[in-house]
Amino acid sequence: MKKIIIFPLAAAALFHGAISAQVTDKTADFKVAAGFKLEQIYEVKKEEGSWVALTEDGQGRLIAADQYGGLFRITVPALTGGETKVEALDIPIGGAHGLLWHEGVLYISINERSQKNPVETGVWKARETATGYEKLELVKAIKAGGEHGVHSLVLSPDKKWVYLITGNFAHVPEVTDSFAPKVWAEDQLVLRNPDGNGHAANVWAPGGFIARFQLDGSNWQLVSMGQRNTYDAAFHDSGELFAYDADMEWDFGMPWYRPTRISHIVPGTELGWRNGTGKWPTYYEDSMGPVLNIGPGSPTGMLAGRGFKAPAKYQQALYAFDWTFATIYAVHLTPDGASFKAEKEEFISGAGLPLTDAIIGKDGSMYFATGGRKGKSHLWRVVYTGKESTAPKLAKSTPNSTRDKLAEMIRDPKKFDADLALKQLSSEERTLRFMARIALERSPDAGWIPKISSQKDSWSRILGSMALARLDGKKHRSVALETLLKVDWKTLSQQQQINWLRAAGLVFIRGGEPTAEEKTAVISKIDASYPATDRLVNFELARMLCYLQAPNVVSRTLKLMDEAPATDADEWKTLVDRNSRYGNDINSVIKNHPPTAQIHYIYCLRSVKGPWKGDERRRVFNWFREIESRSGGNSYGKFIAMIRKQIYENGTPEEQKLFAAEVQAPAQKPKALPPVKGPGRAWTVEEIKKVTSEGLTNRNLENGKAMFEASLCATCHKFGAEGGAQGPDLTNLSGRFKIEDLAHSIVDPSQVISDQYEFTEIVKHDGSSITGRVLNEKDEILILGVNPFDFTNQLEISRSDIKSTAPSKVSPMPSAMINRLNADELKDLFAYLLGVK
């Protein structure tokens, strides 16, 4: 039975507390694409919260959602001028991350728990009447919460479906069908390590997902999976869906790091997110690769340009909104076979634009909101003022009949065509190969399974074996492996060799450990190729041969480590792009960048049991000195410490005795804190605003850096290439914070606590309680970091002793960190953090 909340129509009819504001031209304050004007049309009041979602009703009025509070209706000014009118909307609901108005119905995705939250998180709807909204109805309850829960709502091009976009902390609800075959698993060939800081350590496949439902709330279908924290998606003019997924910035500098990306979401898409070190490389063909890597950032909104009164290329673009780097990217797509090529353009960017959501209004303007995490929020409008034609012009339609047929087969197995699916396994296009395999897995009883072993093409054998392993690894183990062993390894392309290894790995992951005969057969087929001339083939050969305990794999891997470049061209591009944005000295950053190739090889070598030969283990431990001297994301040091410990533990008792001193990284001598002149005071937000009111230009940034260290900020926070890992990276604060926002975060850190950094309050059956961050779980034992300045200070708690757990409402960051500073020292600190020259 659906839950319905009837609230008095008289109350529903009211839109109270109307507030108006004038339009301000802000084009000169930001980098704006030529020919466009950027207007700030409203400064959101404190009592209206921080806006993270937008939609537009049938009369061209906007509706906005406060991340932690209620809903608001906005009457926007005419393009010729006027005032913005904002009214609180009397719908008893709050904590929305996504809004969609369609044909008189307001769909609302509720993610945050608040006083206005009507019990369940999930999708709700309210029907519009002549006087307001009434009959709030629960469409689907979904367990969620935090910043990785249920997010945006997107209407399909045919206006028959609503797509729900979620992050990896949202639980998949009961669905009537799943386009992604329900055979998902973690699929790790070698031991996976959890995140060093404990983030998402107990979150498993399918991870973040996209689901769709019909307008009446029925027929829920799972469309895609394996996402990390996709916040929004958009339909291109072609009718194809694209999503903007997040990275895990704590992984930066590690071989499993994946930047933010734009992905083509075909039915049944798997994007390969797994927790900790387990993220699948994008070259694995049991997942879909990106059409565009954006780089580090925090994806929020995504928008199609249809209806934008702008030149054709901007109407046909998709727009990706990055909260961290305060950038709107125009993504220009070009058909490329069954998928697309993409290029990005910085459409709008600049300090102080923590971007959240956007729409194209009925007046042809782009409207977007800034805010989030209770930060200062504004509403903006983008208008084209150039001379080019703005006549409506959709992108040229380029249907792909094969892709469309495969999509129909995936959505409806009754339309399955075995001959077409088997033929497309050997397609030259990765998208078609992926969709063909998914179509096969959706129809396991359609008679295609016996045909896999007789396929002649290498791709058909590789992907057919992959499908057999995924469907039932134990049942199809021998056929899948025999089919792979019949493939001529030497004739395979780079991508085929990589995925031959992946398919063989899936046979062992899903079907069980290889027998001695199987080990010998696989080793004899691939061993002579290691090391190969290709970097990525070497990565996967190392993974497989270490797993199989191949003879001399350690010596060959060590030789490869000594000779291999630390990073490839793509990594260098990401590195340079990331740090040029930060304004860092790129030479210093490159010098400190971790050797990701060598880390990958050591990660594989953990699997090789002792005894090792000669000085091999010594050479590995020597590499740790180099690796530990470099700087990566927030989890970098803890990941390296885990790998070091596992290398030690896989040694024989004799080797462990010999290398006992190497199990721990060398103790770091505490750095002396810079002196503070003072005298300090108990700083408040108002006092900070007062002393910084004249601006922060021409401050002493070197002293600002010293105050960053003196106030212990650097103990937990990274800025540039230096700092700790327990708290958020503060390097690019200027993109989303202004002075007042930063002051609130420092003075009252418990006001907003990201779920990436919150502590957990654990109440035990004996009545005692403990607060800390859950770093790992092993054999029903929770490992808890209890000192926010040093997570090596740990406690272990048995699950059987725990009565309840809940997110702590108190930030691990103390609230008086800056109270030793005088006014000049505080201004230097703020100028340093906000990048003011």
mmCIF file of N, CA and C in Angstrom, residues 44 48 50-56 61-67 69-74 86-87 89 96 99 106 369 377 379:
data_model
loop_
_atom_site.group_PDB
_atom_site.id
_atom_site.type_symbol
_atom_site.label_atom_id
_atom_site.label_comp_id
_atom_site.label_asym_id
_atom_site.label_seq_id
_atom_site.Cartn_x
_atom_site.Cartn_y
_atom_site.Cartn_z
ATOM 1 N N VAL A 44 20.017 33.852 -1.720
ATOM 2 C CA VAL A 44 19.143 33.058 -0.864
ATOM 3 C C VAL A 44 19.342 33.462 0.595
ATOM 4 N N GLU A 48 16.143 30.347 4.196
ATOM 5 C CA GLU A 48 15.751 29.564 3.027
ATOM 6 C C GLU A 48 16.740 28.440 2.717
ATOM 7 N N SER A 50 20.110 26.237 1.737
ATOM 8 C CA SER A 50 21.113 26.141 0.678
ATOM 9 C C SER A 50 20.537 25.263 -0.425
ATOM 10 N N TRP A 51 20.362 25.808 -1.628
ATOM 11 C CA TRP A 51 19.590 25.165 -2.680
ATOM 12 C C TRP A 51 20.435 24.201 -3.506
ATOM 13 N N VAL A 52 19.919 22.991 -3.666
ATOM 14 C CA VAL A 52 20.672 21.964 -4.390
ATOM 15 C C VAL A 52 19.893 21.328 -5.542
ATOM 16 N N ALA A 53 18.617 21.681 -5.705
ATOM 17 C CA ALA A 53 17.824 21.084 -6.778
ATOM 18 C C ALA A 53 16.862 22.120 -7.341
ATOM 19 N N LEU A 54 16.652 22.048 -8.665
ATOM 20 C CA LEU A 54 15.762 22.974 -9.349
ATOM 21 C C LEU A 54 14.849 22.219 -10.311
ATOM 22 N N THR A 55 13.637 22.738 -10.512
ATOM 23 C CA THR A 55 12.765 22.312 -11.592
ATOM 24 C C THR A 55 11.918 23.524 -11.976
ATOM 25 N N GLU A 56 11.078 23.368 -12.996
ATOM 26 C CA GLU A 56 10.238 24.466 -13.452
ATOM 27 C C GLU A 56 8.810 23.964 -13.626
ATOM 28 N N ARG A 61 7.608 29.079 -13.530
ATOM 29 C CA ARG A 61 8.174 29.413 -12.221
ATOM 30 C C ARG A 61 9.107 28.287 -11.774
ATOM 31 N N LEU A 62 10.193 28.660 -11.152
ATOM 32 C CA LEU A 62 11.139 27.660 -10.662
ATOM 33 C C LEU A 62 10.700 27.145 -9.303
ATOM 34 N N ILE A 63 11.088 25.918 -9.013
ATOM 35 C CA ILE A 63 10.936 25.347 -7.674
ATOM 36 C C ILE A 63 12.317 24.883 -7.244
ATOM 37 N N ALA A 64 12.725 25.266 -6.046
ATOM 38 C CA ALA A 64 14.048 24.933 -5.528
ATOM 39 C C ALA A 64 13.919 24.163 -4.229
ATOM 40 N N ALA A 65 14.920 23.317 -3.955
ATOM 41 C CA ALA A 65 14.944 22.537 -2.716
ATOM 42 C C ALA A 65 16.167 22.908 -1.893
ATOM 43 N N ASP A 66 15.924 23.187 -0.623
ATOM 44 C CA ASP A 66 17.010 23.342 0.344
ATOM 45 C C ASP A 66 17.504 21.947 0.714
ATOM 46 N N GLN A 67 18.820 21.765 0.713
ATOM 47 C CA GLN A 67 19.395 20.442 0.962
ATOM 48 C C GLN A 67 18.904 19.834 2.269
ATOM 49 N N GLY A 69 16.265 21.449 4.189
ATOM 50 C CA GLY A 69 14.995 22.030 4.589
ATOM 51 C C GLY A 69 13.919 21.837 3.546
ATOM 52 N N GLY A 70 13.098 22.877 3.345
ATOM 53 C CA GLY A 70 11.906 22.752 2.532
ATOM 54 C C GLY A 70 12.064 23.166 1.089
ATOM 55 N N LEU A 71 10.911 23.449 0.452
ATOM 56 C CA LEU A 71 10.846 23.778 -0.961
ATOM 57 C C LEU A 71 10.407 25.237 -1.134
ATOM 58 N N PHE A 72 10.843 25.831 -2.251
ATOM 59 C CA PHE A 72 10.544 27.235 -2.512
ATOM 60 C C PHE A 72 10.150 27.402 -3.979
ATOM 61 N N ARG A 73 9.198 28.333 -4.211
ATOM 62 C CA ARG A 73 8.785 28.658 -5.570
ATOM 63 C C ARG A 73 9.333 30.031 -5.917
ATOM 64 N N ILE A 74 9.904 30.132 -7.142
ATOM 65 C CA ILE A 74 10.564 31.369 -7.553
ATOM 66 C C ILE A 74 9.921 31.887 -8.825
ATOM 67 N N VAL A 86 10.472 35.104 -4.302
ATOM 68 C CA VAL A 86 10.660 33.774 -3.713
ATOM 69 C C VAL A 86 9.644 33.565 -2.609
ATOM 70 N N GLU A 87 8.953 32.415 -2.636
ATOM 71 C CA GLU A 87 7.931 32.082 -1.647
ATOM 72 C C GLU A 87 8.163 30.669 -1.127
ATOM 73 N N LEU A 89 7.154 27.110 -0.088
ATOM 74 C CA LEU A 89 6.097 26.226 -0.583
ATOM 75 C C LEU A 89 5.624 25.339 0.563
ATOM 76 N N ALA A 96 15.287 17.391 0.238
ATOM 77 C CA ALA A 96 15.262 16.880 -1.133
ATOM 78 C C ALA A 96 16.598 17.102 -1.825
ATOM 79 N N LEU A 99 14.332 17.252 -7.896
ATOM 80 C CA LEU A 99 12.965 17.704 -8.166
ATOM 81 C C LEU A 99 12.657 17.522 -9.650
ATOM 82 N N LEU A 106 4.567 17.116 -8.992
ATOM 83 C CA LEU A 106 5.911 17.414 -8.531
ATOM 84 C C LEU A 106 6.508 16.150 -7.918
ATOM 85 N N ALA A 369 21.728 27.070 -9.661
ATOM 86 C CA ALA A 369 21.870 27.417 -8.244
ATOM 87 C C ALA A 369 23.280 27.105 -7.780
ATOM 88 N N SER A 377 23.972 30.463 -0.625
ATOM 89 C CA SER A 377 23.341 30.013 -1.860
ATOM 90 C C SER A 377 22.849 31.206 -2.674
ATOM 91 N N LEU A 379 20.920 32.208 -6.791
ATOM 92 C CA LEU A 379 20.285 31.760 -8.032
ATOM 93 C C LEU A 379 20.800 32.648 -9.155
#
